[in-house]
CSV table of C-alpha atoms in Angstrom, one decimal:
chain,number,residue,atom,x,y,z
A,13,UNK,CA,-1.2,17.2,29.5
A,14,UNK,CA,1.7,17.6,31.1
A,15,UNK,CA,4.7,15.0,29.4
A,16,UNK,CA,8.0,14.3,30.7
A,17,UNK,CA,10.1,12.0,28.7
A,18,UNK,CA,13.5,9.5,29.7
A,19,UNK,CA,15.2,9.3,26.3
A,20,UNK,CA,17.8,6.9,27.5
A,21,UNK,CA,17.6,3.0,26.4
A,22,UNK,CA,17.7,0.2,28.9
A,23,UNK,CA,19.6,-2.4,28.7
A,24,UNK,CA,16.6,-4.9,28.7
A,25,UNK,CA,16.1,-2.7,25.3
A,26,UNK,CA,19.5,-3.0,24.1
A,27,UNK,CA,19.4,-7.0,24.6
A,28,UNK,CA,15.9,-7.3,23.0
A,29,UNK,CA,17.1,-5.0,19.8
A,30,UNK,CA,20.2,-6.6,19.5
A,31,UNK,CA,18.1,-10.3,19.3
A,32,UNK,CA,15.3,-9.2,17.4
A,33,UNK,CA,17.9,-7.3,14.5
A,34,UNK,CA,20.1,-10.7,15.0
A,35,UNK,CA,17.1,-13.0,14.3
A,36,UNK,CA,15.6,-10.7,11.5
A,37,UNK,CA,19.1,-11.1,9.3
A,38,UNK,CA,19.6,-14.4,9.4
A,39,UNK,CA,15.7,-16.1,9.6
A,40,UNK,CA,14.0,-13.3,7.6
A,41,UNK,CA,16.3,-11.6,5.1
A,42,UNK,CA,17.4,-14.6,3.5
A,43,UNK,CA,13.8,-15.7,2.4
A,44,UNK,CA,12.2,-12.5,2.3
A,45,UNK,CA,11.6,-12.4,-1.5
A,46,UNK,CA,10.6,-15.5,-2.1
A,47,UNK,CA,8.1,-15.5,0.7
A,48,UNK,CA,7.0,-11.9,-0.9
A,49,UNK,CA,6.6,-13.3,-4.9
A,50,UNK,CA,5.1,-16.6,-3.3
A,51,UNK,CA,2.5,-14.3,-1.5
A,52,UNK,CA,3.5,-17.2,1.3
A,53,UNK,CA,3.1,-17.2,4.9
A,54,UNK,CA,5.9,-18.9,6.8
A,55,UNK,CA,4.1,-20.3,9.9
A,56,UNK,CA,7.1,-21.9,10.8
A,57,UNK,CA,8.8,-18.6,11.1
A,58,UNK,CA,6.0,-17.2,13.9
A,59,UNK,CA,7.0,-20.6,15.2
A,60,UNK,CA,10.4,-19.6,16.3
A,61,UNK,CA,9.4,-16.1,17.3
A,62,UNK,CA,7.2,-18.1,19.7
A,63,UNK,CA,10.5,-19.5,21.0
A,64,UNK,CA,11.9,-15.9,21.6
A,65,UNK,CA,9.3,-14.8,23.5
A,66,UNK,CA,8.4,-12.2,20.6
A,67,UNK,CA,4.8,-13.3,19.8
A,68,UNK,CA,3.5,-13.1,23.8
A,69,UNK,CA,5.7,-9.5,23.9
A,70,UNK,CA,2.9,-8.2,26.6
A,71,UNK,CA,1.6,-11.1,27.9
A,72,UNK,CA,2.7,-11.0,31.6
A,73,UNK,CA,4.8,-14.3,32.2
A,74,UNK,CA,2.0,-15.6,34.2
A,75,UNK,CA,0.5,-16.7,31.1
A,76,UNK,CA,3.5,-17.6,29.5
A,77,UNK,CA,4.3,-14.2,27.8
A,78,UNK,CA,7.7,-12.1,28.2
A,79,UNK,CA,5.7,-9.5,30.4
A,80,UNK,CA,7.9,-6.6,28.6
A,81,UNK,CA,6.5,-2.9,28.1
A,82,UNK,CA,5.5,-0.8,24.6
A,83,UNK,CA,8.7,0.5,24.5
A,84,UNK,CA,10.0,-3.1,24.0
A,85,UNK,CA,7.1,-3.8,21.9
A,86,UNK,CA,8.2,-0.5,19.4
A,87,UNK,CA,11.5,-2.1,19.4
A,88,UNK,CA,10.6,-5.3,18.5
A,89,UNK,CA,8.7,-4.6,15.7
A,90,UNK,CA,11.0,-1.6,14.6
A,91,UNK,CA,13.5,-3.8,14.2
A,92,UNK,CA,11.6,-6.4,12.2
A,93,UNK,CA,9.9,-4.1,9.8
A,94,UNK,CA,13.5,-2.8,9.2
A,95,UNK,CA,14.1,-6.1,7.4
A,96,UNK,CA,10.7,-7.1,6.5
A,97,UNK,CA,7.3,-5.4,6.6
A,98,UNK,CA,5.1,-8.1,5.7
A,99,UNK,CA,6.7,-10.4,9.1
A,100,UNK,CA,6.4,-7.0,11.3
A,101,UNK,CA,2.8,-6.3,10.5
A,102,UNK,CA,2.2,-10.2,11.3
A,103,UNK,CA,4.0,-10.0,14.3
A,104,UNK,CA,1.8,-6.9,15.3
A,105,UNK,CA,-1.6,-8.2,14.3
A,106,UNK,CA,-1.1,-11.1,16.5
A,107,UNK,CA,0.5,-9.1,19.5
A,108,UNK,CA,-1.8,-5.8,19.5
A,109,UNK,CA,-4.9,-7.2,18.1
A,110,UNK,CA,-5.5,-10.9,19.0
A,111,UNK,CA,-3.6,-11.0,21.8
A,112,UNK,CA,-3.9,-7.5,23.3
A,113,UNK,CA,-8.0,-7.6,23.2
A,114,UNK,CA,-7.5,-10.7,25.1
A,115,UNK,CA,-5.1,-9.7,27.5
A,116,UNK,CA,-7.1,-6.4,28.2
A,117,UNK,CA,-11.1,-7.7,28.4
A,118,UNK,CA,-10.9,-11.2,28.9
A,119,UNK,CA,-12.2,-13.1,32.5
A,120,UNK,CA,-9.4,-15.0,34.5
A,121,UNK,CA,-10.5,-18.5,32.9
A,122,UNK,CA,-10.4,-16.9,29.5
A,123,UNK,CA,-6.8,-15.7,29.6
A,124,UNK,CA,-6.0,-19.0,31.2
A,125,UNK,CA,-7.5,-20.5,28.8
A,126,UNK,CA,-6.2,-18.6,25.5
A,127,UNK,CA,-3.1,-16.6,26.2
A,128,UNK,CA,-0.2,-19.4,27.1
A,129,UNK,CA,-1.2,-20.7,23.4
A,130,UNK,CA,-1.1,-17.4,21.8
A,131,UNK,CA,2.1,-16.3,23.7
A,132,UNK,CA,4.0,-18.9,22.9
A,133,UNK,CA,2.6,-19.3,19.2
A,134,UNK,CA,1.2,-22.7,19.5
A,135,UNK,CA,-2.1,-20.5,18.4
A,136,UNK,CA,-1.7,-17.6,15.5
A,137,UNK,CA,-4.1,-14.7,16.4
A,138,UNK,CA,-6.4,-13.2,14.5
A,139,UNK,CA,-8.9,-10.1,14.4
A,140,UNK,CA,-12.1,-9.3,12.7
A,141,UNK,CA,-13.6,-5.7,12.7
A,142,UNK,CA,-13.8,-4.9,8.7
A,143,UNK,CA,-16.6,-5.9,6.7
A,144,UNK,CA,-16.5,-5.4,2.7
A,145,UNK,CA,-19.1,-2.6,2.4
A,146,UNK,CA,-17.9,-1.4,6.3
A,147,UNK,CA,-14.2,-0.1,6.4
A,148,UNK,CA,-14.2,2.9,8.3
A,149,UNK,CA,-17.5,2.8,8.8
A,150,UNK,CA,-17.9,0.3,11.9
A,151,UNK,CA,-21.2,0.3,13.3
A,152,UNK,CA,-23.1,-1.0,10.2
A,153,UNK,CA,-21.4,-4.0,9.9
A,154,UNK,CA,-23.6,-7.0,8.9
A,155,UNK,CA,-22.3,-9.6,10.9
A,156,UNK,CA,-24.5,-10.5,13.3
A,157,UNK,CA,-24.5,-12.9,16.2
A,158,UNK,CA,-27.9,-14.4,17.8
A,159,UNK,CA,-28.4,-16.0,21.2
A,160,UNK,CA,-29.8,-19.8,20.7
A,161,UNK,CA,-30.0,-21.3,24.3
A,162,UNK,CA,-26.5,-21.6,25.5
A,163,UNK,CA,-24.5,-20.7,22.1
A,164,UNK,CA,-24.3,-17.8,19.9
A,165,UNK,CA,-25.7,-18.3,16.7
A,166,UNK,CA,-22.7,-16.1,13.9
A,167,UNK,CA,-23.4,-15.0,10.4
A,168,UNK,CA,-21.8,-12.9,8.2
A,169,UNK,CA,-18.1,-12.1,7.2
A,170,UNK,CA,-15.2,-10.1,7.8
A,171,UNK,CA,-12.7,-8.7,5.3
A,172,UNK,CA,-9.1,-7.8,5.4
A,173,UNK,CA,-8.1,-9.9,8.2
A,174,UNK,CA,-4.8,-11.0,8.6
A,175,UNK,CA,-4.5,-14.6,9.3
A,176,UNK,CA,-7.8,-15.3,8.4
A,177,UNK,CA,-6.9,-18.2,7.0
A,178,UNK,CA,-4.1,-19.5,9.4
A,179,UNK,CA,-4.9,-18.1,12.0
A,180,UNK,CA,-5.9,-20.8,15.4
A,181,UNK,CA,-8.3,-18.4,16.8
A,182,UNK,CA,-9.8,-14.7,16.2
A,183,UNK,CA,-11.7,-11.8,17.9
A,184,UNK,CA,-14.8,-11.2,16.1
A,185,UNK,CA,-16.5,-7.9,16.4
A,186,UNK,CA,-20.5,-9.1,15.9
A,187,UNK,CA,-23.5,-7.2,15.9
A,188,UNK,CA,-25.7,-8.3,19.0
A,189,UNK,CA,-28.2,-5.3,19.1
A,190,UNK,CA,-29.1,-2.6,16.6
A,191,UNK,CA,-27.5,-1.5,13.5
A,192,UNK,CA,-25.5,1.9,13.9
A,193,UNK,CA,-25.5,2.0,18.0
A,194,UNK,CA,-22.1,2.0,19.3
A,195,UNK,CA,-23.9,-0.3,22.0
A,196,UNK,CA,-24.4,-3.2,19.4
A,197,UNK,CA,-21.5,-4.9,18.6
A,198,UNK,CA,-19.7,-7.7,21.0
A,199,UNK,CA,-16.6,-9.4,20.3
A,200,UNK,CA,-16.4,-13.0,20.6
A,201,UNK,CA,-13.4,-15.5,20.4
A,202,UNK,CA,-14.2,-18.4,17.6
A,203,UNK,CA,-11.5,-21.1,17.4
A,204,UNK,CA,-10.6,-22.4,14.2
A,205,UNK,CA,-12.5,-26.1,13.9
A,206,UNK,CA,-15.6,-24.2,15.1
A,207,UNK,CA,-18.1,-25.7,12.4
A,208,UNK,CA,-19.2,-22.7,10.4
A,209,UNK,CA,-16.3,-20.6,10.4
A,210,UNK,CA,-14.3,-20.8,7.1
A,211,UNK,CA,-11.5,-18.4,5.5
A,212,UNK,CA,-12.8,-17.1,2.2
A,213,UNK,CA,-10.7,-15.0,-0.5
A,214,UNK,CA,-7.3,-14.5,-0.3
A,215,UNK,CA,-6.6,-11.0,-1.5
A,216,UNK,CA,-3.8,-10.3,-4.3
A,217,UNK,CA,-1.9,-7.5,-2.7
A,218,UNK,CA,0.5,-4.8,-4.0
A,219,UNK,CA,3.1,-5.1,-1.2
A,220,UNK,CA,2.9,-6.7,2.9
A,221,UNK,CA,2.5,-10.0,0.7
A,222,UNK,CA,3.7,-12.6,2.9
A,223,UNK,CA,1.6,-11.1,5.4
A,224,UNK,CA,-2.0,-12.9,5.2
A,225,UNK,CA,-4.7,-11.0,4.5
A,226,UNK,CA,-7.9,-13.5,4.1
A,227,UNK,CA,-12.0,-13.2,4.3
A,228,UNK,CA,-13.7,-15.2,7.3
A,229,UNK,CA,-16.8,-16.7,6.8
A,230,UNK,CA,-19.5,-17.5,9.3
A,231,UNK,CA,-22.2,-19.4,8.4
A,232,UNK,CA,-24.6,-20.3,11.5
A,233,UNK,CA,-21.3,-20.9,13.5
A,234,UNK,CA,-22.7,-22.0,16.9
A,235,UNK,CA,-19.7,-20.1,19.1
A,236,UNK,CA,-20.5,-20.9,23.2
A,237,UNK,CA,-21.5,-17.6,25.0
A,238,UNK,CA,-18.7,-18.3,27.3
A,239,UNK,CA,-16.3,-17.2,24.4
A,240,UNK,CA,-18.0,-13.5,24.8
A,241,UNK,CA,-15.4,-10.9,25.7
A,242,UNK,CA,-16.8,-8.5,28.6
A,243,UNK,CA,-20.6,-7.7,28.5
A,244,UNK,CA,-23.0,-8.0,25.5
A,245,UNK,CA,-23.0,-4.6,23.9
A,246,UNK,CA,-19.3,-3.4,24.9
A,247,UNK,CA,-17.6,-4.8,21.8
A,248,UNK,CA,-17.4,-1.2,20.0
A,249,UNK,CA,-15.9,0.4,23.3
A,250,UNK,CA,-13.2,-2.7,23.5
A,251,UNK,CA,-12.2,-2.6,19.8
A,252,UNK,CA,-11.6,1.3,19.7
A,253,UNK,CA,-9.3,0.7,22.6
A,254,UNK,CA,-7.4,-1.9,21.0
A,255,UNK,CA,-7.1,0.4,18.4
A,256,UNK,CA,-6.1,3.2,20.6
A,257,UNK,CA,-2.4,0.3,21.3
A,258,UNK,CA,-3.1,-1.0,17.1
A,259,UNK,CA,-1.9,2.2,16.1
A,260,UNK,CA,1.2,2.3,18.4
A,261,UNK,CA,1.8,-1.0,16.2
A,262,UNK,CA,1.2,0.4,12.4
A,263,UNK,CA,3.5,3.2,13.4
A,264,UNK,CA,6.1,1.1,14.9
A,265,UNK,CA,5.8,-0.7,11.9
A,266,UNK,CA,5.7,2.1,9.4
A,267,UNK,CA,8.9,3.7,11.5
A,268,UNK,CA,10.9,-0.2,10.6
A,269,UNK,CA,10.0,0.4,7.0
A,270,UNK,CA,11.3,4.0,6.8
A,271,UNK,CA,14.5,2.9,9.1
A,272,UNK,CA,15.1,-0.1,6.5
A,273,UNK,CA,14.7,2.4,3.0
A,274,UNK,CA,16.9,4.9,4.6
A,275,UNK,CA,19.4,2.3,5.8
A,276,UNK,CA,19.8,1.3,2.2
A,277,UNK,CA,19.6,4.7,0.4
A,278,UNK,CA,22.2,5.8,2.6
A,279,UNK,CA,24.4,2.8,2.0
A,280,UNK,CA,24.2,3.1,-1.9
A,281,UNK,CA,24.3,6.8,-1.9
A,282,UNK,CA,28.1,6.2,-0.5
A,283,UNK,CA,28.7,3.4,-3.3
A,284,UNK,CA,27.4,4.6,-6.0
A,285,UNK,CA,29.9,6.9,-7.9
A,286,UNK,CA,28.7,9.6,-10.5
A,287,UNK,CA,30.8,11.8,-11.9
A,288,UNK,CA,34.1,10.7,-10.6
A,289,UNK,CA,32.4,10.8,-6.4
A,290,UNK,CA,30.2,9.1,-4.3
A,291,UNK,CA,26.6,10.7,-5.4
A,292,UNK,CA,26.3,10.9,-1.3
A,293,UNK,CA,28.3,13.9,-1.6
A,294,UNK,CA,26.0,15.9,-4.1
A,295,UNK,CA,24.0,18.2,-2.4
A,296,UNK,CA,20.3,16.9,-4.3
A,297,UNK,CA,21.1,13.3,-2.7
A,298,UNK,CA,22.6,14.6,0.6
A,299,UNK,CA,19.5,17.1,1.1
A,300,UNK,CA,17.0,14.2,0.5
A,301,UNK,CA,18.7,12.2,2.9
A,302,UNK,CA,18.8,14.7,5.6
A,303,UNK,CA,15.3,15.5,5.0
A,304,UNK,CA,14.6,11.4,5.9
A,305,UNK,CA,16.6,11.6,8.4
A,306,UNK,CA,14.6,14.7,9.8
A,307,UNK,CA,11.2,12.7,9.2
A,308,UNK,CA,12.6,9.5,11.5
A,309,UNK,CA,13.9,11.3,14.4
A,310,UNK,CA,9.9,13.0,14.5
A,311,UNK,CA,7.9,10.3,13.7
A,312,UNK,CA,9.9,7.8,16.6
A,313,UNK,CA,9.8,10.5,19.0
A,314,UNK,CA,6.0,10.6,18.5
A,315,UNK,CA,5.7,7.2,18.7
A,316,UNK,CA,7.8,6.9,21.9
A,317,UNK,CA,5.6,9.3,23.2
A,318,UNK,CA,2.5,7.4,23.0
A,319,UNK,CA,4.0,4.1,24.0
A,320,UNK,CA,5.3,5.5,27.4
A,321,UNK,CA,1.2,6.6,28.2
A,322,UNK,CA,0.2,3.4,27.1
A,323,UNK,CA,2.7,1.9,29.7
A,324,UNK,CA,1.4,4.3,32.6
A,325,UNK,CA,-2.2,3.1,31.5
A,326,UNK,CA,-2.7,7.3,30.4
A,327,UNK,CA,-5.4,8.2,28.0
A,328,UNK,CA,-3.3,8.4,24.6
A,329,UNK,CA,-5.9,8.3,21.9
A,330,UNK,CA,-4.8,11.6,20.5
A,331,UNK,CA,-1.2,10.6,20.7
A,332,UNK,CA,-1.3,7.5,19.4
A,333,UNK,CA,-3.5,8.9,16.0
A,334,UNK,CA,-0.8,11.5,15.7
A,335,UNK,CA,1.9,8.6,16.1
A,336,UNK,CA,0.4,6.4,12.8
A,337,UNK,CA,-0.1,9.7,11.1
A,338,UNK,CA,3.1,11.1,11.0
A,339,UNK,CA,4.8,7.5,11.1
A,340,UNK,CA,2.7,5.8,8.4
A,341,UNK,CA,3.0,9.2,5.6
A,342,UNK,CA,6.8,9.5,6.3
A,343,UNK,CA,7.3,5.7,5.9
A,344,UNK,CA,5.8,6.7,2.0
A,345,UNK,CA,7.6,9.7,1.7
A,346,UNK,CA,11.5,8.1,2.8
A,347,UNK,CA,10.2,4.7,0.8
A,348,UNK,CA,9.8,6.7,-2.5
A,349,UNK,CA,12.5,9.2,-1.7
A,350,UNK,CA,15.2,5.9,-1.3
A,351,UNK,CA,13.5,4.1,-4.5
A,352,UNK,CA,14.3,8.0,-6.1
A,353,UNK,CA,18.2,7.8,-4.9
A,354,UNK,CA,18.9,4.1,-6.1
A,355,UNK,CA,17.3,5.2,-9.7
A,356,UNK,CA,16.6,2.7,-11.9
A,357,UNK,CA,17.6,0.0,-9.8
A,358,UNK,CA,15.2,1.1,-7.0
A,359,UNK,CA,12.7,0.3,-9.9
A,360,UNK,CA,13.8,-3.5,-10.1
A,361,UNK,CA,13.6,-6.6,-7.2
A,362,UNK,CA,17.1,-7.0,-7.0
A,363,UNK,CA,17.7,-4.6,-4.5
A,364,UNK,CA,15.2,-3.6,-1.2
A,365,UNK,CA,14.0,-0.4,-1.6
A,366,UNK,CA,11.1,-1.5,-4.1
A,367,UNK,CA,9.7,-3.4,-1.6
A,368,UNK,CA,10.0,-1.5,1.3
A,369,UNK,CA,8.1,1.2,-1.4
A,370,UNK,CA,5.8,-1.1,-1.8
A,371,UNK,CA,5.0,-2.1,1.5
A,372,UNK,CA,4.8,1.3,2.9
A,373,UNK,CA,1.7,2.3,1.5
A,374,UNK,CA,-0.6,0.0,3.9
A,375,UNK,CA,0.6,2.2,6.7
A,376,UNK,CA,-1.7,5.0,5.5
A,377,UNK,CA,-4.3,2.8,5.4
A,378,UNK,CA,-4.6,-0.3,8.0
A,379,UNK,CA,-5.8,0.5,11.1
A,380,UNK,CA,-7.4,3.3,10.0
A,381,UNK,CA,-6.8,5.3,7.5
A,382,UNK,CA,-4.7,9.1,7.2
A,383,UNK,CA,-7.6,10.5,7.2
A,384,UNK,CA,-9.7,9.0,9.8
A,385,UNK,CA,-6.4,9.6,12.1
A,386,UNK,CA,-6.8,13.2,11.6
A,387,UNK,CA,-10.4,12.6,12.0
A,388,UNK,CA,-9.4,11.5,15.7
A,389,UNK,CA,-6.7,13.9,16.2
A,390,UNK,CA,-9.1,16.8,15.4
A,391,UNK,CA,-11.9,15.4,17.6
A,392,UNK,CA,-9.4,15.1,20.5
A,393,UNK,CA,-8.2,18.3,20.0
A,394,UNK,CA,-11.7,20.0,19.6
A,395,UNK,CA,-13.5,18.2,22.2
């Protein structure tokens, strides 16, 4: 495929950084460890994002969204992640997820109907694919969904889902036809208040803990088959392409994370004195931070390449796999290099880089994992 690339910023991206890093400092850092110990969610913070526009980022303004592009999008959440991981990866599960399998398959009345209240936040979004004994492995899932007159008939669960507690509404991937076909699954919107539909275990996480990560729980939830997403059978074919944009979000995410660890090791590597000089200036700490500094540069520029196909609507599975890759395994490498340069401190709460270690690590994994990424990557590359 022939590429060509505009590496200059707008202004509309200038403005939109220069908010988003403005909000993060003084609504997010302030709170950000408290919210993390607490494992709490602040609804109220989604709240105000609402106000900014930032939780309808794709949403044409039509339906009350800002209408922006991906590039925007990578900013947004870039700059979010750079302060807090667990907010960005909310932010992004709403946006990519919820909203963008709604904004992409949904009728006219649907969007009408759903989008203005996701946009704005009056609605949290959620998203169901994973099932406990189906992670990667999506076609066996056990949920299924049954036609009784008008309705569908749900049953089943879904695991790992953020908001699946708080959330106001989620995209459920169901199985309407036979286990293993790629031509069996739907996607359905359930509203919370659907009777039925319940949020089950909260999971006890090692980092992204003020993010939500619930089970939902369907038990004969009667969901109208007007809530159906596209045609019976294409729910598969939708959520890999959700997916295909989900990925731009994890590394966008991941790229915040490693952007916020550097930030700091940088920072203390020119405060911290050893040896009668800054330790900035001895070759083992200056080396490690070029070497971060190496991994950023790549992993954005791979990331800005797939979000500029996604905005010209060009097939960027490949790119976008390579893009959480690379992103989501140097946000690890330049999380544990940082702890590594702060020394025992990055070992304690009292200063960031512990939990941008700690948060780094679902990168490899949400969203697919490294190795079903290279699983795609390959495939693409092979044919």
């Amino acid at each position: 495929m022939s590429l060509s690339f505009n590496f200059s910023i707008t202004e509309t991206q200038q403005s939109v950084r220069a908010m988003v890093r403005d909000f993060a400092v003084k609504n997010i850092r302030p709170n950000l460890m408290e919210w993390d110990e607490a494992q709490y969610f602040p609804v109220e913070l989604f709240k105000q994002l609402g106000e900014l526009g930032l939780m309808g980022i794709l949403v044409p303004e039509e339906y009350g969204g800002s209408g922006l592009g991906y590039q925007e999008y990578v900013d947004v959440i870039v700059e979010v992640a750079r302060v807090c991981g667990s907010i960005g990866l909310s932010l992004a599960a709403h946006n990519s997820l919820c909203t963008g399998h709604i904004l992409a398959f949904a009728n006219e009345e649907q969007k009408q109907r759903w989008l203005p209240k996701l946009a704005t936040a009056e609605w949290i979004g959620a998203w169901g694919l994973t099932e406990a004994n189906t992670g990667s492995d999506a076609l066996r899932m056990m949920t299924t969904a049954v036609v009784d007159g008008d309705d569908y008939i749900i049953n089943g669960s879904k695991n790992w889902i953020t908001h699946g507690k708080s959330g106001d509404i989620a995209v459920v991937m169901v199985r309407t036809g036979e286990q293993g076909s790629s031509k069996g699954i739907s996607a359905i919107v359930v509203e919370r208040g659907t009777a039925g539909f319940s949020a089950g275990k909260k999971e006890n996480k090692l980092g992204m803990r003020a993010s939500e990560t619930t089970e939902m729980i369907f038990d004969n939830c009667r969901v109208p088959k007007v809530n159906l997403l596209g045609n019976a059978g294409e729910g598969f074919k939708q959520a890999m392409k959700v997916l295909d944009g989900g990925r731009i979000s994890i590394a966008a995410l991941a790229l915040g994370i490693a952007k916020g660890a550097f930030d700091a090791a940088v920072d203390y590597s020119k405060a911290r004195h050893q040896f009668g000089k800054p330790i900035s200036e001895f070759q083992a700490i200056s080396f490690k931070l070029a070497d971060m500094a190496t991994d950023i540069e790549a992993a954005e520029l791979l990331i800005r390449q797939a979000a500029d196909l996604k905005n010209r609507h060009l097939p960027m599975t490949k790119e976008s796999a390579m893009a959480k890759y690379f992103a989501s395994e140097v946000s690890v490498r330049v999380a544990t290099e940082a702890v590594q340069i702060f020394g025992g401190y990055g070992y304690t709460k009292d200063f960031p880089v512990e939990k941008f270690y700690r948060d780094s690590k679902l990168c490899t994994i949400g969203e697919g994992t490294s190795e079903i990424q290279k699983i795609v990557i390959a495939r693409e590359i092979l044919g």
